[in-house]
Tab-separated table of C-alpha atoms and ligand atoms in Angstrom:
chain	number	residue	atom	x	y	z
A	240	MET	CA	8.334	3.847	-28.708
A	241	PRO	CA	9.534	4.116	-25.467
A	242	ALA	CA	7.879	4.049	-22.293
A	243	GLU	CA	6.356	7.807	-21.395
A	244	LEU	CA	4.829	9.802	-18.768
A	245	VAL	CA	1.405	10.571	-19.730
A	246	CYS	CA	-1.241	13.151	-18.083
A	247	PHE	CA	-4.006	10.759	-16.069
A	248	ALA	CA	-6.508	14.111	-17.007
A	249	GLU	CA	-8.867	12.693	-19.687
A	250	ARG	CA	-9.049	16.045	-21.421
A	251	CYS	CA	-5.327	16.494	-21.436
A	252	ARG	CA	-3.185	13.281	-21.908
A	253	ALA	CA	0.005	15.198	-22.540
A	254	ARG	CA	3.087	13.450	-22.672
A	255	PHE	CA	6.464	14.011	-21.588
A	256	PRO	CA	9.760	11.687	-22.088
A	257	ILE	CA	10.221	9.016	-19.143
A	258	THR	CA	13.630	10.969	-17.965
A	259	GLU	CA	12.043	13.904	-16.645
A	260	ALA	CA	11.615	14.353	-12.955
A	261	ILE	CA	8.168	15.565	-12.620
A	262	TYR	CA	5.136	14.271	-10.611
A	263	ASN	CA	2.100	16.533	-11.980
A	264	CYS	CA	1.404	17.383	-15.404
A	265	PRO	CA	3.627	20.701	-16.435
A	266	GLN	CA	0.331	21.678	-18.894
A	267	CYS	CA	-2.608	21.175	-16.685
A	268	GLY	CA	-1.427	20.069	-13.221
A	269	GLY	CA	-2.877	16.680	-13.504
A	270	LEU	CA	-1.400	13.480	-12.021
A	271	LEU	CA	0.903	11.235	-14.246
A	272	GLU	CA	1.312	7.928	-15.015
A	273	VAL	CA	3.603	6.014	-17.082
A	274	GLY	CA	2.332	4.714	-20.352
A	275	TYR	CA	3.996	1.882	-22.284
A	276	PRO	CA	3.461	0.646	-25.882
A	277	ALA	CA	2.300	-3.120	-26.364
A	278	PRO	CA	4.413	-5.461	-24.964
A	279	ALA	CA	6.485	-8.243	-27.056
A	280	ALA	CA	5.352	-10.924	-25.734
A	281	PRO	CA	1.576	-12.714	-25.952
A	282	ALA	CA	-0.037	-13.497	-22.448
A	283	ASP	CA	0.813	-17.261	-22.366
A	284	GLU	CA	4.698	-16.674	-23.144
A	285	LEU	CA	4.669	-14.282	-20.197
A	286	ARG	CA	3.070	-16.551	-17.807
A	287	LYS	CA	5.554	-19.363	-18.538
A	288	ILE	CA	8.622	-16.532	-18.246
A	289	TRP	CA	7.356	-15.403	-14.888
A	290	ARG	CA	6.835	-19.151	-13.677
A	291	ALA	CA	10.151	-19.961	-14.687
A	292	ARG	CA	12.050	-16.993	-13.179
A	293	ARG	CA	10.806	-18.456	-9.684
A	294	THR	CA	13.589	-21.008	-9.839
A	295	SER	CA	16.198	-18.573	-11.168
A	296	ASN	CA	18.729	-17.156	-8.458
A	297	ALA	CA	19.346	-14.179	-10.117
A	298	PRO	CA	18.544	-11.166	-7.800
A	299	LEU	CA	16.380	-9.520	-10.626
A	300	ASP	CA	13.999	-12.878	-10.997
A	301	GLN	CA	14.137	-13.257	-7.478
A	302	SER	CA	12.248	-9.721	-6.730
A	303	GLY	CA	8.597	-10.335	-6.783
A	304	VAL	CA	8.737	-7.065	-8.522
A	305	TRP	CA	11.413	-7.191	-11.326
A	306	ARG	CA	10.269	-10.900	-12.264
A	307	TYR	CA	7.276	-9.136	-13.839
A	308	ARG	CA	9.561	-6.731	-15.235
A	309	GLU	CA	7.554	-6.804	-19.221
A	310	ILE	CA	4.786	-4.920	-17.217
A	311	ILE	CA	6.768	-2.182	-15.668
A	312	PRO	CA	9.140	-1.509	-18.910
A	313	PHE	CA	10.315	1.784	-18.256
A	314	LEU	CA	14.153	1.043	-17.999
A	315	GLU	CA	16.287	0.519	-20.970
A	316	ARG	CA	18.758	-1.599	-19.003
A	317	TYR	CA	18.690	-3.546	-15.696
A	318	ASP	CA	22.168	-3.327	-13.958
A	319	THR	CA	21.267	-0.177	-11.851
A	320	VAL	CA	18.312	-1.741	-10.273
A	321	VAL	CA	18.370	-1.971	-6.544
A	322	THR	CA	16.514	-4.673	-5.087
A	323	LEU	CA	16.422	-6.376	-1.596
A	324	ARG	CA	13.956	-9.342	-3.016
A	325	GLU	CA	10.881	-7.463	-2.396
A	326	GLY	CA	7.730	-8.915	-3.253
A	327	ASN	CA	7.414	-12.598	-2.902
A	328	THR	CA	4.810	-12.205	-0.251
A	329	PRO	CA	2.082	-14.870	0.563
A	330	LEU	CA	-1.569	-15.872	0.210
A	331	LEU	CA	-2.365	-16.591	3.762
A	332	SER	CA	-6.158	-18.018	4.349
A	333	GLY	CA	-7.900	-17.081	7.657
A	334	PRO	CA	-10.863	-19.108	8.381
A	335	ARG	CA	-11.510	-17.344	11.642
A	336	ALA	CA	-11.048	-14.128	10.275
A	337	ALA	CA	-13.751	-15.227	7.203
A	338	GLN	CA	-16.433	-16.491	10.214
A	339	TYR	CA	-15.974	-13.031	11.752
A	340	ALA	CA	-16.524	-11.290	8.650
A	341	GLY	CA	-19.832	-13.386	7.754
A	342	MET	CA	-17.724	-15.092	5.019
A	343	ASP	CA	-17.637	-18.540	4.020
A	344	ALA	CA	-13.547	-17.749	3.174
A	345	LEU	CA	-10.984	-15.404	3.155
A	346	VAL	CA	-7.451	-14.826	1.976
A	347	PHE	CA	-4.879	-12.382	3.035
A	348	LYS	CA	-2.030	-11.222	0.593
A	349	HIS	CA	0.223	-10.234	3.391
A	350	GLN	CA	2.661	-7.303	2.246
A	351	GLY	CA	4.130	-7.273	5.719
A	352	PHE	CA	6.311	-10.041	4.885
A	353	ASN	CA	8.228	-7.592	2.754
A	354	PRO	CA	11.939	-6.637	3.540
A	355	THR	CA	10.980	-3.655	5.387
A	356	GLY	CA	7.698	-4.635	6.534
A	357	SER	CA	5.141	-3.148	4.020
A	358	PHE	CA	4.050	-3.006	0.442
A	359	LYS	CA	5.976	0.135	0.141
A	360	ASP	CA	9.019	-1.812	-0.910
A	361	ASN	CA	7.411	-3.089	-3.948
A	362	GLY	CA	6.932	0.286	-5.368
A	363	MET	CA	10.275	1.846	-3.391
A	364	THR	CA	12.437	-0.598	-5.593
A	365	CYS	CA	11.124	1.133	-9.011
A	366	GLY	CA	11.540	4.727	-7.636
A	367	ALA	CA	14.683	4.364	-6.080
A	368	THR	CA	16.077	2.727	-8.855
A	369	GLN	CA	14.399	5.625	-11.337
A	370	ALA	CA	16.249	8.035	-9.278
A	371	ILE	CA	19.629	6.191	-9.903
A	372	ARG	CA	18.549	6.988	-13.605
A	373	LEU	CA	17.851	10.918	-13.301
A	374	GLY	CA	21.402	11.182	-11.692
A	375	MET	CA	19.487	12.409	-8.510
A	376	GLY	CA	21.745	11.535	-5.428
A	377	ARG	CA	19.198	12.847	-2.716
A	378	VAL	CA	15.616	11.411	-2.078
A	379	ALA	CA	12.917	12.588	0.265
A	380	CYS	CA	9.347	11.662	1.322
A	381	VAL	CA	6.936	12.667	4.203
A	382	SER	CA	5.526	9.670	6.043
A	383	THR	CA	3.969	7.980	9.365
A	384	GLY	CA	6.236	5.251	8.981
A	385	ASN	CA	6.187	2.795	6.581
A	386	THR	CA	7.133	5.187	3.797
A	387	SER	CA	10.110	6.220	5.488
A	388	ALA	CA	11.587	2.675	6.610
A	389	SER	CA	11.671	1.492	2.804
A	390	MET	CA	12.871	4.713	1.566
A	391	ALA	CA	15.441	4.856	3.955
A	392	ALA	CA	16.262	1.284	3.068
A	393	TYR	CA	16.103	1.484	-0.692
A	394	ALA	CA	18.207	4.789	-1.035
A	395	SER	CA	21.223	3.442	1.298
A	396	ALA	CA	21.101	0.025	-0.636
A	397	ALA	CA	21.533	2.411	-3.785
A	398	GLY	CA	23.989	4.771	-2.405
A	399	LEU	CA	21.517	7.280	-2.327
A	400	ASP	CA	20.982	10.202	0.241
A	401	PRO	CA	17.470	9.379	2.135
A	402	ILE	CA	16.233	12.596	3.834
A	403	ILE	CA	12.739	11.986	5.481
A	404	PHE	CA	10.448	14.320	7.108
A	405	ILE	CA	7.690	13.098	9.443
A	406	PRO	CA	4.888	14.700	11.601
A	407	HIS	CA	6.311	15.430	15.074
A	408	GLY	CA	5.048	12.775	17.808
A	409	ASN	CA	2.910	11.002	15.451
A	410	ILE	CA	5.249	8.065	13.817
A	411	SER	CA	5.254	4.617	15.008
A	412	TYR	CA	8.459	4.183	17.087
A	413	GLY	CA	9.705	0.947	15.175
A	414	LYS	CA	9.260	2.680	12.013
A	415	LEU	CA	11.414	5.517	13.125
A	416	ALA	CA	14.155	3.324	14.280
A	417	GLN	CA	14.158	1.487	11.070
A	418	ALA	CA	14.344	4.636	9.555
A	419	LEU	CA	17.541	5.887	11.659
A	420	GLU	CA	19.235	2.663	11.377
A	421	TYR	CA	18.931	2.702	7.346
A	422	GLY	CA	20.822	5.995	7.768
A	423	ALA	CA	18.000	8.530	6.730
A	424	ARG	CA	18.627	12.070	7.573
A	425	THR	CA	15.181	12.580	9.666
A	426	LEU	CA	13.401	15.766	9.847
A	427	GLN	CA	10.206	16.000	12.738
A	428	VAL	CA	7.890	18.991	11.578
A	429	GLU	CA	5.218	20.445	13.544
A	430	ALA	CA	2.616	19.332	11.332
A	431	ASN	CA	0.299	16.831	9.638
A	432	PHE	CA	0.877	14.619	6.500
A	433	ASP	CA	-0.909	16.735	4.320
A	434	GLN	CA	1.044	19.910	5.141
A	435	ILE	CA	3.885	18.400	5.191
A	436	LEU	CA	3.691	16.819	1.984
A	437	ALA	CA	3.049	20.312	0.533
A	438	LEU	CA	5.813	21.309	2.410
A	439	VAL	CA	8.470	18.292	0.870
A	440	ARG	CA	6.909	19.144	-2.577
A	441	THR	CA	8.263	22.544	-2.172
A	442	LEU	CA	11.586	21.687	-1.100
A	443	ALA	CA	12.131	18.768	-3.612
A	444	GLU	CA	11.560	21.264	-6.494
A	445	ARG	CA	13.898	23.977	-4.806
A	446	LEU	CA	16.846	21.802	-3.776
A	447	GLY	CA	16.739	19.393	-6.799
A	448	ILE	CA	15.620	16.363	-4.134
A	449	TYR	CA	13.904	13.320	-5.879
A	450	LEU	CA	10.356	13.092	-4.549
A	451	LEU	CA	9.255	9.042	-3.792
A	452	ASN	CA	6.220	9.770	-2.006
A	453	SER	CA	3.135	7.859	-4.042
A	454	ILE	CA	2.904	10.758	-6.336
A	455	ASN	CA	5.761	9.390	-7.747
A	456	PRO	CA	4.461	7.522	-11.156
A	457	PHE	CA	7.328	4.657	-10.798
A	458	ARG	CA	6.093	3.732	-7.113
A	459	ILE	CA	2.662	3.168	-8.639
A	460	GLU	CA	4.351	0.655	-11.285
A	461	GLY	CA	5.970	-1.296	-8.654
A	462	GLN	CA	3.255	-1.494	-6.662
A	463	LYS	CA	1.081	-2.899	-9.852
A	464	THR	CA	3.179	-5.788	-9.144
A	465	ILE	CA	1.547	-6.952	-6.225
A	466	MET	CA	-1.611	-7.271	-8.105
A	467	VAL	CA	0.376	-9.475	-10.943
A	468	GLU	CA	2.219	-11.708	-8.510
A	469	MET	CA	-1.341	-12.478	-6.628
A	470	MET	CA	-2.382	-13.310	-10.074
A	471	ASP	CA	0.181	-15.546	-10.847
A	472	GLN	CA	-0.046	-17.248	-7.325
A	473	ARG	CA	-3.812	-17.666	-8.262
A	474	ASP	CA	-3.049	-19.293	-11.417
A	475	TRP	CA	-4.527	-16.319	-13.005
A	476	ASN	CA	-7.862	-16.827	-11.771
A	477	PRO	CA	-9.002	-13.226	-10.512
A	478	PRO	CA	-11.048	-13.308	-7.247
A	479	ASP	CA	-14.243	-11.426	-7.087
A	480	TRP	CA	-13.501	-8.910	-4.611
A	481	ILE	CA	-10.168	-7.132	-3.659
A	482	VAL	CA	-10.192	-5.013	-0.367
A	483	LEU	CA	-7.706	-2.571	0.969
A	484	PRO	CA	-7.375	0.290	3.056
A	485	GLY	CA	-6.684	3.710	1.524
A	486	GLY	CA	-4.999	6.931	2.766
A	487	ASN	CA	-2.958	8.821	0.028
A	488	LEU	CA	-4.632	6.608	-2.469
A	489	GLY	CA	-1.666	5.278	-4.404
A	490	ASN	CA	-2.022	1.802	-3.655
A	491	ILE	CA	-5.495	1.405	-4.894
A	492	SER	CA	-4.434	3.267	-8.043
A	493	ALA	CA	-1.610	1.146	-8.497
A	494	PHE	CA	-3.702	-2.149	-8.471
A	495	GLY	CA	-6.778	-0.206	-10.652
A	496	LYS	CA	-3.681	0.044	-13.580
A	497	GLY	CA	-2.246	-3.087	-12.838
A	498	LEU	CA	-5.636	-4.998	-13.364
A	499	ARG	CA	-6.656	-3.175	-16.310
A	500	GLU	CA	-3.155	-3.768	-17.699
A	501	MET	CA	-3.603	-7.348	-17.097
A	502	ARG	CA	-7.172	-7.502	-18.560
A	503	ASP	CA	-6.038	-5.900	-21.617
A	504	LEU	CA	-2.943	-8.337	-22.303
A	505	GLY	CA	-5.200	-11.087	-21.701
A	506	LEU	CA	-3.388	-12.383	-18.770
A	507	ILE	CA	-7.092	-12.367	-16.665
A	508	ARG	CA	-10.296	-12.617	-18.187
A	509	LYS	CA	-12.314	-10.079	-15.714
A	510	MET	CA	-11.770	-7.324	-13.351
A	511	PRO	CA	-12.214	-8.103	-9.970
A	512	ARG	CA	-13.961	-5.245	-7.769
A	513	LEU	CA	-12.065	-2.837	-5.780
A	514	ALA	CA	-13.204	-1.761	-2.328
A	515	VAL	CA	-11.405	0.616	-0.291
A	516	VAL	CA	-11.638	1.006	3.305
A	517	GLN	CA	-11.016	4.335	5.161
A	518	ALA	CA	-11.301	5.096	8.774
A	519	ALA	CA	-14.290	6.755	9.768
A	520	GLY	CA	-12.460	9.929	11.722
A	521	SER	CA	-10.317	10.711	8.172
A	522	ALA	CA	-12.532	9.562	5.266
A	523	PRO	CA	-12.646	12.116	2.501
A	524	PHE	CA	-12.669	9.397	-0.288
A	525	TYR	CA	-15.671	7.773	1.673
A	526	GLU	CA	-17.410	11.150	1.163
A	527	LEU	CA	-16.596	11.838	-2.175
A	528	PHE	CA	-17.320	8.388	-3.266
A	529	HIS	CA	-20.794	8.138	-1.847
A	530	SER	CA	-21.560	12.206	-2.777
A	531	ALA	CA	-23.629	13.075	-5.628
A	532	ASP	CA	-20.942	15.593	-6.844
A	533	ARG	CA	-17.625	13.858	-7.409
A	534	ALA	CA	-16.301	16.733	-9.312
A	535	ALA	CA	-14.067	17.296	-6.075
A	536	LEU	CA	-12.497	16.301	-3.324
A	537	HIS	CA	-13.148	17.772	-0.005
A	538	PRO	CA	-9.970	17.292	2.235
A	539	VAL	CA	-10.696	16.387	6.138
A	540	THR	CA	-8.602	19.406	7.399
A	541	HIS	CA	-7.969	17.271	10.990
A	542	PRO	CA	-8.060	13.364	10.119
A	543	GLU	CA	-8.424	11.400	13.032
A	544	THR	CA	-7.181	7.910	13.394
A	545	LEU	CA	-4.948	5.783	15.564
A	546	ALA	CA	-4.429	3.978	12.175
A	547	THR	CA	-1.650	6.590	11.352
A	548	ALA	CA	-0.975	5.032	8.047
A	549	ILE	CA	-4.174	5.900	6.675
A	550	LYS	CA	-4.351	9.406	8.725
A	551	ILE	CA	-4.828	11.240	5.504
A	552	GLY	CA	-7.297	14.254	4.898
A	553	ASP	CA	-6.084	15.176	1.534
A	554	PRO	CA	-5.108	12.352	-0.548
A	555	VAL	CA	-3.244	13.361	-3.719
A	556	SER	CA	-3.921	10.275	-6.059
A	557	TRP	CA	-7.940	10.826	-5.285
A	558	PRO	CA	-8.846	11.228	-9.363
A	559	LYS	CA	-7.102	7.938	-9.833
A	560	ALA	CA	-8.681	5.883	-7.205
A	561	LEU	CA	-12.209	7.244	-8.025
A	562	HIS	CA	-11.464	6.131	-11.752
A	563	GLU	CA	-10.084	2.654	-10.549
A	564	VAL	CA	-12.704	1.940	-7.933
A	565	SER	CA	-15.439	3.005	-10.682
A	566	CYS	CA	-14.267	0.853	-13.506
A	567	SER	CA	-13.984	-2.050	-11.706
A	568	GLY	CA	-17.605	-1.455	-10.103
A	569	GLY	CA	-16.221	-1.634	-6.704
A	570	THR	CA	-16.890	0.577	-3.375
A	571	VAL	CA	-15.597	2.740	-0.417
A	572	GLU	CA	-16.586	1.851	3.113
A	573	ARG	CA	-15.465	3.547	6.371
A	574	VAL	CA	-15.213	2.224	9.757
A	575	THR	CA	-14.766	2.866	13.542
A	576	GLU	CA	-11.765	3.050	15.887
A	577	PRO	CA	-13.386	-0.115	17.915
A	578	GLU	CA	-14.093	-1.833	14.484
A	579	ILE	CA	-10.348	-1.815	13.417
A	580	ALA	CA	-9.076	-2.485	16.799
A	581	ASP	CA	-11.390	-5.914	17.023
A	582	ALA	CA	-10.533	-6.692	13.386
A	583	LYS	CA	-6.945	-6.413	14.254
A	584	ALA	CA	-6.956	-8.831	17.159
A	585	ILE	CA	-9.184	-11.321	14.840
A	586	ILE	CA	-6.246	-11.472	12.031
A	587	GLY	CA	-3.874	-11.849	15.003
A	588	ARG	CA	-5.575	-14.952	16.182
A	589	CYS	CA	-5.561	-16.369	12.829
A	590	GLY	CA	-1.840	-16.299	13.444
A	591	ILE	CA	-1.188	-13.805	10.924
A	592	GLY	CA	-1.437	-10.565	12.349
A	593	CYS	CA	-1.091	-6.824	10.691
A	594	GLU	CA	-0.718	-3.540	11.660
A	595	PRO	CA	-3.829	-1.396	12.023
A	596	ALA	CA	-4.455	0.405	9.124
A	597	SER	CA	-4.117	-3.096	7.252
A	598	ALA	CA	-7.123	-4.316	9.767
A	599	ALA	CA	-9.448	-1.789	8.103
A	600	THR	CA	-9.986	-4.376	5.489
A	601	LEU	CA	-11.406	-6.887	7.501
A	602	ALA	CA	-13.559	-4.475	9.409
A	603	GLY	CA	-14.663	-3.241	6.161
A	604	ILE	CA	-15.592	-6.716	4.621
A	605	ARG	CA	-17.687	-7.483	7.702
A	606	LYS	CA	-19.430	-4.328	6.891
A	607	LEU	CA	-19.855	-4.685	3.335
A	608	ARG	CA	-20.982	-8.372	3.836
A	609	ALA	CA	-23.790	-7.233	6.689
A	610	ALA	CA	-24.975	-4.848	4.050
A	611	GLY	CA	-25.400	-7.459	1.392
A	612	ALA	CA	-22.484	-5.665	-0.801
A	613	ILE	CA	-20.401	-8.692	-0.734
A	614	ALA	CA	-21.860	-12.324	-0.945
A	615	ALA	CA	-20.860	-14.820	1.666
A	616	ASP	CA	-19.521	-17.458	-0.982
A	617	ALA	CA	-18.031	-14.471	-2.563
A	618	ASP	CA	-14.151	-14.841	-3.302
A	619	VAL	CA	-12.428	-12.127	-1.615
A	620	VAL	CA	-8.727	-11.196	-0.950
A	621	ALA	CA	-7.759	-8.721	1.740
A	622	VAL	CA	-4.622	-6.981	1.142
A	623	LEU	CA	-2.652	-6.336	4.777
A	624	THR	CA	-0.239	-3.821	3.939
A	625	GLY	CA	1.995	-3.775	6.899
A	626	ASN	CA	3.701	-6.068	9.489
A	627	VAL	CA	2.218	-6.477	12.983
A	628	LEU	CA	5.116	-5.128	14.886
A	629	LYS	CA	4.500	-1.385	13.170
A	630	ASP	CA	2.891	-0.473	16.460
A	631	PRO	CA	3.549	-2.606	19.174
A	632	ASP	CA	2.225	0.060	21.861
A	633	TYR	CA	-1.308	-0.218	20.040
A	634	ILE	CA	-1.176	-3.667	20.629
A	635	TYR	CA	-0.227	-3.796	24.197
A	636	ARG	CA	-2.970	-1.367	24.892
A	637	TYR	CA	-5.889	-2.600	23.287
A	638	HIS	CA	-5.233	-6.503	25.190
A	639	THR	CA	-4.702	-4.589	28.331
A	640	GLY	CA	-7.949	-2.614	27.874
A	641	THR	CA	-6.300	0.709	27.959
A	642	LEU	CA	-6.349	1.634	24.346
A	643	GLU	CA	-7.837	5.155	23.876
A	644	GLY	CA	-9.085	6.175	20.507
A	645	PRO	CA	-8.779	9.835	19.150
A	646	GLY	CA	-10.240	12.453	21.744
A	647	GLY	CA	-9.398	9.884	24.736
A	648	VAL	CA	-12.191	7.939	24.075
A	649	ALA	CA	-11.887	4.450	25.619
A	650	ILE	CA	-12.013	1.240	22.950
A	651	ARG	CA	-13.627	-1.813	24.675
A	652	ALA	CA	-11.822	-4.511	23.512
A	653	GLU	CA	-13.928	-7.426	22.371
A	654	PHE	CA	-11.022	-9.885	22.199
A	655	GLY	CA	-8.335	-8.540	24.792
A	656	ASN	CA	-5.677	-10.990	25.799
A	657	ALA	CA	-3.906	-9.508	28.707
A	658	PRO	CA	-1.107	-11.036	30.421
A	659	THR	CA	-1.182	-12.373	34.036
A	660	VAL	CA	1.431	-11.416	36.673
A	661	VAL	CA	1.991	-14.437	38.350
A	662	PRO	CA	4.655	-15.352	41.772
A	663	ASN	CA	7.464	-17.456	41.475
A	664	ASP	CA	5.509	-20.723	42.394
A	665	ALA	CA	4.632	-23.789	40.640
A	666	ASP	CA	1.941	-24.964	42.561
A	667	ARG	CA	0.031	-21.522	42.314
A	668	ILE	CA	0.887	-21.434	38.191
A	669	ALA	CA	-0.341	-25.057	37.972
A	670	ALA	CA	-3.582	-24.313	39.380
A	671	LEU	CA	-4.183	-20.978	37.373
A	672	LEU	CA	-3.104	-23.305	34.273
A	673	SER	CA	-5.596	-26.662	35.190
B	798	F0G	N1	-1.576	0.563	4.617
B	798	F0G	C1	-0.055	1.157	5.119
B	798	F0G	C2	0.357	0.090	6.283
B	798	F0G	C3	0.572	2.322	5.125
B	798	F0G	O1	1.796	2.281	5.336
B	798	F0G	C4	-0.024	2.811	4.183
B	798	F0G	C5	0.263	4.431	3.977
B	798	F0G	C6	-1.218	2.709	3.574
B	798	F0G	C7	-1.908	1.265	3.885
B	798	F0G	C8	-2.265	3.464	2.782
B	798	F0G	O2	-1.632	3.241	1.255
B	798	F0G	O3	-1.188	5.886	0.802
B	798	F0G	O4	-1.417	4.446	-0.499
B	798	F0G	O5	-3.457	4.309	0.190
B	798	F0G	N2	1.428	4.669	4.545
B	798	F0G	C9	2.107	6.254	4.482
B	798	F0G	C10	3.600	5.935	5.067
B	798	F0G	C11	1.072	7.186	5.176
B	798	F0G	O6	4.027	7.083	5.079
B	798	F0G	O7	3.858	5.336	5.413
B	798	F0G	P1	-1.966	4.629	0.092
């Protein structure tokens, strides 16, 4: 039995051929996921094959996604795979961050080490490869930065035409620069992320363009391997908690699916608990998770946060995310703008650094630790989703005490580090430094 597209809704579970360019169930409108028959090899053998591939020079084996291809077997052939050697991201310990959060230890899985600087590359290698398989010449996405840079790179590497839609005036400059450099046709729309996603879905359907936002189930398959690689790096010992920021909620959906599949295959013995952290001004999933009635998510019409990657008021993947967080015995936290900004500076002082949304993890862990939800001696991995260079303007303002939150509210920098202007005078500089 080949891989199939399966409706995620429990009451439906309709199945469709893997070669259909669909993103929602044509029968009930539910989200779709990729379903597989049982893999050919047992867990022990998979672990051995995957470890051996680390010494291979074959592009497919060097990719931190395709190295684990037995857990994402949706292709019949691998000669069309487009890879920029994504994944291969490190686990880094941050003692200073641990101390800040009240933890004995804390480890970061840093997805910012990816070719275009974010975890999107793990998913995009799969999404772009599926576009090739479907014979779709054009691909599109809406993005506040990382998705557009990633899609532009993978589409251009594959010989596809990338079209990106971005909220006008609401994208990081560095990310826009990447998309332009990688040759994406770039449209700036006077609307927010949620509104543009609806627009792009209409256009994709009308013009026969393949949609590569995280509603695309093949993106989710690629992002699953972030968890597989992490377990491989930990010799298949699951941590107690995995903490990540949540925006459109594709990544949490991918992590949960990957972890469940690894458990079912016998690759890991227990499920880590999953904690999603949202920005307080953009926290519809937090509200849903902590409400008595979890039947429907109430969108935030005007989401506000400087962490633009998670400035999403109507996350499409919430049903999957709710399932994954609940199944894992996890939780959802929310953090304020100053909490994100200070946590980000602390991650920087570990010599690690990340973009703003990623820092919501440390701020969230600190809160969950203070509330007693996470024990001080818990084994916790925080996933830093993007590179420190995403929002340099944010960083400069923070360290010079000029960062303002939504609505112009000043953010007091607890860990500011402003540069000092000095005269060209050795004596005076020496006096300053002694
Ligand atoms: N962290 C970073 C660095 C991101 O770029 C994103 C999403 C998220 C977290 C949220 O992940 O949506 O799977 O819950 N960025 C999108 C973009 C909005 O356009 O690049 P999610």
